[in-house]
mmCIF file of C-alpha atoms in Angstrom:
data_model
loop_
_atom_site.group_PDB
_atom_site.id
_atom_site.type_symbol
_atom_site.label_atom_id
_atom_site.label_comp_id
_atom_site.label_asym_id
_atom_site.label_seq_id
_atom_site.Cartn_x
_atom_site.Cartn_y
_atom_site.Cartn_z
ATOM 1 C CA UNK A 1 -44.212 -17.754 -43.057
ATOM 2 C CA UNK A 2 -42.209 -20.660 -44.963
ATOM 3 C CA UNK A 3 -39.283 -21.887 -44.184
ATOM 4 C CA UNK A 4 -37.803 -20.429 -47.150
ATOM 5 C CA UNK A 5 -39.141 -17.212 -46.566
ATOM 6 C CA UNK A 6 -36.964 -13.814 -45.931
ATOM 7 C CA UNK A 7 -37.213 -13.986 -41.999
ATOM 8 C CA UNK A 8 -35.724 -17.581 -41.857
ATOM 9 C CA UNK A 9 -33.103 -16.777 -44.778
ATOM 10 C CA UNK A 10 -31.598 -13.614 -42.719
ATOM 11 C CA UNK A 11 -31.714 -16.371 -39.300
ATOM 12 C CA UNK A 12 -30.347 -18.642 -41.392
ATOM 13 C CA UNK A 13 -27.387 -16.615 -42.910
ATOM 14 C CA UNK A 14 -27.435 -14.854 -39.238
ATOM 15 C CA UNK A 15 -26.729 -18.275 -37.529
ATOM 16 C CA UNK A 16 -24.357 -19.240 -39.978
ATOM 17 C CA UNK A 17 -22.271 -15.763 -40.038
ATOM 18 C CA UNK A 18 -22.023 -15.908 -35.875
ATOM 19 C CA UNK A 19 -18.973 -18.619 -36.186
ATOM 20 C CA UNK A 20 -16.591 -16.540 -39.105
ATOM 21 C CA UNK A 21 -17.316 -13.902 -37.105
ATOM 22 C CA UNK A 22 -15.979 -15.059 -33.994
ATOM 23 C CA UNK A 23 -13.181 -16.505 -35.310
ATOM 24 C CA UNK A 24 -10.186 -13.921 -34.234
ATOM 25 C CA UNK A 25 -8.305 -12.896 -37.177
ATOM 26 C CA UNK A 26 -4.919 -11.130 -37.239
ATOM 27 C CA UNK A 27 -4.918 -7.115 -36.516
ATOM 28 C CA UNK A 28 -2.010 -6.050 -39.091
ATOM 29 C CA UNK A 29 -2.702 -8.731 -42.377
ATOM 30 C CA UNK A 30 -6.119 -9.952 -40.917
ATOM 31 C CA UNK A 31 -5.573 -13.618 -41.314
ATOM 32 C CA UNK A 32 -7.060 -15.894 -38.683
ATOM 33 C CA UNK A 33 -5.477 -16.410 -35.153
ATOM 34 C CA UNK A 34 -5.682 -19.971 -33.439
ATOM 35 C CA UNK A 35 -7.233 -19.514 -30.036
ATOM 36 C CA UNK A 36 -3.843 -19.379 -28.631
ATOM 37 C CA UNK A 37 -1.070 -16.832 -30.305
ATOM 38 C CA UNK A 38 0.635 -13.539 -29.690
ATOM 39 C CA UNK A 39 -0.197 -10.348 -29.380
ATOM 40 C CA UNK A 40 1.692 -7.207 -30.255
ATOM 41 C CA UNK A 41 1.594 -3.570 -28.185
ATOM 42 C CA UNK A 42 0.519 -1.119 -30.393
ATOM 43 C CA UNK A 43 2.632 2.272 -28.612
ATOM 44 C CA UNK A 44 0.479 5.098 -30.309
ATOM 45 C CA UNK A 45 -2.855 3.378 -28.949
ATOM 46 C CA UNK A 46 -1.800 1.978 -25.888
ATOM 47 C CA UNK A 47 -3.698 -1.037 -27.030
ATOM 48 C CA UNK A 48 -3.129 -4.725 -27.728
ATOM 49 C CA UNK A 49 -3.540 -6.514 -30.777
ATOM 50 C CA UNK A 50 -4.069 -9.600 -32.511
ATOM 51 C CA UNK A 51 -0.293 -11.718 -34.108
ATOM 52 C CA UNK A 52 -0.532 -14.061 -36.312
ATOM 53 C CA UNK A 53 1.928 -16.599 -36.023
ATOM 54 C CA UNK A 54 4.285 -14.573 -39.906
ATOM 55 C CA UNK A 55 3.041 -10.769 -38.727
ATOM 56 C CA UNK A 56 4.331 -11.350 -34.722
ATOM 57 C CA UNK A 57 7.981 -12.657 -36.007
ATOM 58 C CA UNK A 58 7.978 -9.193 -37.812
ATOM 59 C CA UNK A 59 8.388 -7.637 -34.696
ATOM 60 C CA UNK A 60 10.482 -9.889 -32.575
ATOM 61 C CA UNK A 61 13.404 -6.883 -32.859
ATOM 62 C CA UNK A 62 12.275 -4.524 -30.232
ATOM 63 C CA UNK A 63 13.349 -1.976 -32.633
ATOM 64 C CA UNK A 64 11.162 -3.609 -35.748
ATOM 65 C CA UNK A 65 8.213 -0.747 -37.016
ATOM 66 C CA UNK A 66 10.147 1.568 -35.392
ATOM 67 C CA UNK A 67 8.958 0.773 -32.439
ATOM 68 C CA UNK A 68 4.752 1.567 -33.394
ATOM 69 C CA UNK A 69 3.890 -2.063 -32.358
ATOM 70 C CA UNK A 70 6.071 -4.382 -29.724
ATOM 71 C CA UNK A 71 6.086 -8.400 -28.902
ATOM 72 C CA UNK A 72 4.322 -8.800 -25.856
ATOM 73 C CA UNK A 73 6.963 -11.495 -24.187
ATOM 74 C CA UNK A 74 5.153 -14.400 -22.853
ATOM 75 C CA UNK A 75 7.085 -14.957 -19.927
ATOM 76 C CA UNK A 76 5.400 -15.631 -15.930
ATOM 77 C CA UNK A 77 7.764 -15.983 -12.858
ATOM 78 C CA UNK A 78 5.799 -16.200 -9.527
ATOM 79 C CA UNK A 79 7.174 -13.707 -7.234
ATOM 80 C CA UNK A 80 6.757 -14.203 -2.750
ATOM 81 C CA UNK A 81 5.176 -11.738 -1.640
ATOM 82 C CA UNK A 82 5.230 -8.339 -2.565
ATOM 83 C CA UNK A 83 4.338 -5.003 0.032
ATOM 84 C CA UNK A 84 2.519 -3.427 -2.877
ATOM 85 C CA UNK A 85 1.027 -0.746 0.033
ATOM 86 C CA UNK A 86 4.054 1.398 -0.974
ATOM 87 C CA UNK A 87 2.753 2.403 -4.401
ATOM 88 C CA UNK A 88 -0.363 3.711 -2.142
ATOM 89 C CA UNK A 89 -3.380 1.733 -4.060
ATOM 90 C CA UNK A 90 -6.595 0.592 -2.085
ATOM 91 C CA UNK A 91 -7.000 -2.211 -3.761
ATOM 92 C CA UNK A 92 -6.095 -6.513 -3.735
ATOM 93 C CA UNK A 93 -6.990 -6.915 -7.349
ATOM 94 C CA UNK A 94 -4.635 -4.939 -9.661
ATOM 95 C CA UNK A 95 -2.030 -4.901 -12.236
ATOM 96 C CA UNK A 96 1.781 -2.479 -12.024
ATOM 97 C CA UNK A 97 2.165 -1.744 -15.730
ATOM 98 C CA UNK A 98 5.943 0.269 -16.071
ATOM 99 C CA UNK A 99 5.942 2.512 -19.259
ATOM 100 C CA UNK A 100 8.720 3.294 -21.615
ATOM 101 C CA UNK A 101 8.845 7.741 -20.687
ATOM 102 C CA UNK A 102 9.263 6.824 -17.023
ATOM 103 C CA UNK A 103 5.704 7.016 -15.400
ATOM 104 C CA UNK A 104 3.925 3.698 -13.700
ATOM 105 C CA UNK A 105 0.282 3.260 -13.911
ATOM 106 C CA UNK A 106 -2.156 0.890 -11.743
ATOM 107 C CA UNK A 107 -5.179 -0.626 -13.833
ATOM 108 C CA UNK A 108 -7.897 -2.709 -11.614
ATOM 109 C CA UNK A 109 -10.684 -4.392 -13.229
ATOM 110 C CA UNK A 110 -14.365 -3.094 -12.203
ATOM 111 C CA UNK A 111 -17.613 -4.397 -14.410
ATOM 112 C CA UNK A 112 -17.494 -1.887 -17.224
ATOM 113 C CA UNK A 113 -13.559 -2.493 -18.394
ATOM 114 C CA UNK A 114 -10.329 -1.499 -16.648
ATOM 115 C CA UNK A 115 -9.895 1.401 -14.298
ATOM 116 C CA UNK A 116 -6.356 2.962 -14.673
ATOM 117 C CA UNK A 117 -3.928 5.826 -12.730
ATOM 118 C CA UNK A 118 -0.446 6.623 -12.368
ATOM 119 C CA UNK A 119 1.417 5.275 -9.787
ATOM 120 C CA UNK A 120 4.656 7.627 -7.886
ATOM 121 C CA UNK A 121 7.161 6.485 -10.486
ATOM 122 C CA UNK A 122 9.722 6.753 -7.674
ATOM 123 C CA UNK A 123 7.428 4.561 -5.218
ATOM 124 C CA UNK A 124 7.906 1.900 -7.710
ATOM 125 C CA UNK A 125 11.792 2.328 -7.864
ATOM 126 C CA UNK A 126 11.688 2.123 -4.050
ATOM 127 C CA UNK A 127 9.660 -1.640 -4.843
ATOM 128 C CA UNK A 128 11.780 -2.843 -6.871
ATOM 129 C CA UNK A 129 14.724 -2.293 -4.834
ATOM 130 C CA UNK A 130 13.271 -4.451 -2.589
ATOM 131 C CA UNK A 131 12.237 -6.759 -5.283
ATOM 132 C CA UNK A 132 15.102 -6.933 -8.057
ATOM 133 C CA UNK A 133 12.789 -9.320 -10.146
ATOM 134 C CA UNK A 134 10.817 -6.101 -10.499
ATOM 135 C CA UNK A 135 13.454 -4.055 -12.580
ATOM 136 C CA UNK A 136 13.426 -6.605 -15.524
ATOM 137 C CA UNK A 137 9.599 -6.098 -16.153
ATOM 138 C CA UNK A 138 9.798 -4.551 -19.713
ATOM 139 C CA UNK A 139 8.123 -0.884 -20.234
ATOM 140 C CA UNK A 140 4.067 -1.181 -22.028
ATOM 141 C CA UNK A 141 4.458 -5.209 -22.108
ATOM 142 C CA UNK A 142 4.790 -6.820 -18.663
ATOM 143 C CA UNK A 143 3.309 -5.902 -15.679
ATOM 144 C CA UNK A 144 3.221 -6.643 -11.829
ATOM 145 C CA UNK A 145 0.131 -8.547 -11.652
ATOM 146 C CA UNK A 146 -1.352 -9.145 -7.534
ATOM 147 C CA UNK A 147 -4.266 -10.515 -6.140
ATOM 148 C CA UNK A 148 -4.862 -10.453 -2.398
ATOM 149 C CA UNK A 149 -8.638 -10.020 -2.269
ATOM 150 C CA UNK A 150 -10.371 -12.711 0.383
ATOM 151 C CA UNK A 151 -6.673 -13.575 1.431
ATOM 152 C CA UNK A 152 -5.247 -15.079 -0.956
ATOM 153 C CA UNK A 153 -1.408 -13.544 -1.894
ATOM 154 C CA UNK A 154 -0.662 -13.794 -5.342
ATOM 155 C CA UNK A 155 2.621 -11.370 -6.949
ATOM 156 C CA UNK A 156 3.291 -12.763 -10.640
ATOM 157 C CA UNK A 157 5.255 -10.966 -13.408
ATOM 158 C CA UNK A 158 3.506 -12.006 -16.307
ATOM 159 C CA UNK A 159 2.730 -10.561 -20.247
ATOM 160 C CA UNK A 160 0.119 -7.343 -20.522
ATOM 161 C CA UNK A 161 -2.046 -9.696 -22.436
ATOM 162 C CA UNK A 162 -2.537 -11.938 -19.530
ATOM 163 C CA UNK A 163 -3.581 -8.545 -17.226
ATOM 164 C CA UNK A 164 -5.986 -8.006 -19.673
ATOM 165 C CA UNK A 165 -7.327 -11.746 -19.981
ATOM 166 C CA UNK A 166 -8.414 -11.074 -16.123
ATOM 167 C CA UNK A 167 -10.260 -8.236 -16.635
ATOM 168 C CA UNK A 168 -12.049 -10.036 -19.437
ATOM 169 C CA UNK A 169 -12.919 -12.648 -16.712
ATOM 170 C CA UNK A 170 -14.441 -10.064 -14.534
ATOM 171 C CA UNK A 171 -16.745 -8.228 -16.970
ATOM 172 C CA UNK A 172 -18.076 -12.023 -17.956
ATOM 173 C CA UNK A 173 -18.662 -12.616 -14.335
ATOM 174 C CA UNK A 174 -19.718 -9.502 -12.440
ATOM 175 C CA UNK A 175 -23.281 -9.527 -11.185
ATOM 176 C CA UNK A 176 -24.956 -6.889 -10.430
ATOM 177 C CA UNK A 177 -23.415 -4.120 -7.989
ATOM 178 C CA UNK A 178 -21.341 -6.147 -5.754
ATOM 179 C CA UNK A 179 -20.333 -8.845 -8.695
ATOM 180 C CA UNK A 180 -22.355 -11.634 -7.495
ATOM 181 C CA UNK A 181 -20.945 -14.745 -6.514
ATOM 182 C CA UNK A 182 -19.330 -15.622 -9.644
ATOM 183 C CA UNK A 183 -16.677 -13.469 -10.043
ATOM 184 C CA UNK A 184 -14.571 -14.354 -7.109
ATOM 185 C CA UNK A 185 -14.135 -18.283 -7.796
ATOM 186 C CA UNK A 186 -13.432 -17.380 -11.416
ATOM 187 C CA UNK A 187 -11.060 -14.703 -10.554
ATOM 188 C CA UNK A 188 -9.042 -17.612 -8.280
ATOM 189 C CA UNK A 189 -9.539 -20.341 -11.009
ATOM 190 C CA UNK A 190 -7.719 -17.957 -13.593
ATOM 191 C CA UNK A 191 -4.798 -17.406 -10.649
ATOM 192 C CA UNK A 192 -4.616 -21.260 -9.987
ATOM 193 C CA UNK A 193 -4.478 -21.482 -13.993
ATOM 194 C CA UNK A 194 -1.603 -19.491 -14.272
ATOM 195 C CA UNK A 195 1.735 -20.888 -14.532
ATOM 196 C CA UNK A 196 5.148 -20.139 -14.510
ATOM 197 C CA UNK A 197 7.223 -19.844 -18.358
ATOM 198 C CA UNK A 198 10.917 -18.721 -19.285
#
C-alpha cells in the first residue's frame, strides 16, 4: 500500500481533524473559546455549559434569558474549618450545592463521574448559622467544596465549574478498584492550585 492509499488518507485526515475536534466551543453560538472561559449553568438540564465572552455578557444579569441560563460566578473564598458532619455525608471529598428550590445536594467524585444525593435542608440552615459566609452561596452556581481526605482540611466556596474540574481530575487519574497511586496526589495538586478571588 502506498502512502497515498485510502487508509493513509483516512489516518492523515483523522490526525488533522483531531486538534479541531478538541477545540472547545461555546455551547450557545459554537464560537471557539479559549482555555480560560466562562460557564453558564443550564437550569433546565442541570448542566454547566461553555460560553464565549459575548454570550457570557448576555447572561450577566440574573434575570436574563428568563433564568434558563445563569452565569457561573468566579469568586473563590477559602473558609476556616467547617464542621460538615451535621450534613450526614460520610465522605471526605464532596461538594454541597444549595438549589433554587430550597433543596441542597451533596456530590462526590467517583471513577464514573459525580455521585449525587440530597442533604437535609434544615441541616444546611443549621450549618450556615455556624458559618455565616455559607449564606452567601449563590444557589445552583456556587458550592461548598470540602476535602478532608488523608488528614487534609480544605473548605472553599467555589463556582460549580471548579467542582466539575475536580471530578474530571478524579476520573482521569483513577486506576483499578481503589484509585491507584495517582488520584490522591492529583487531587491534592488541584486544591493546592486553588487561589482566592473576589
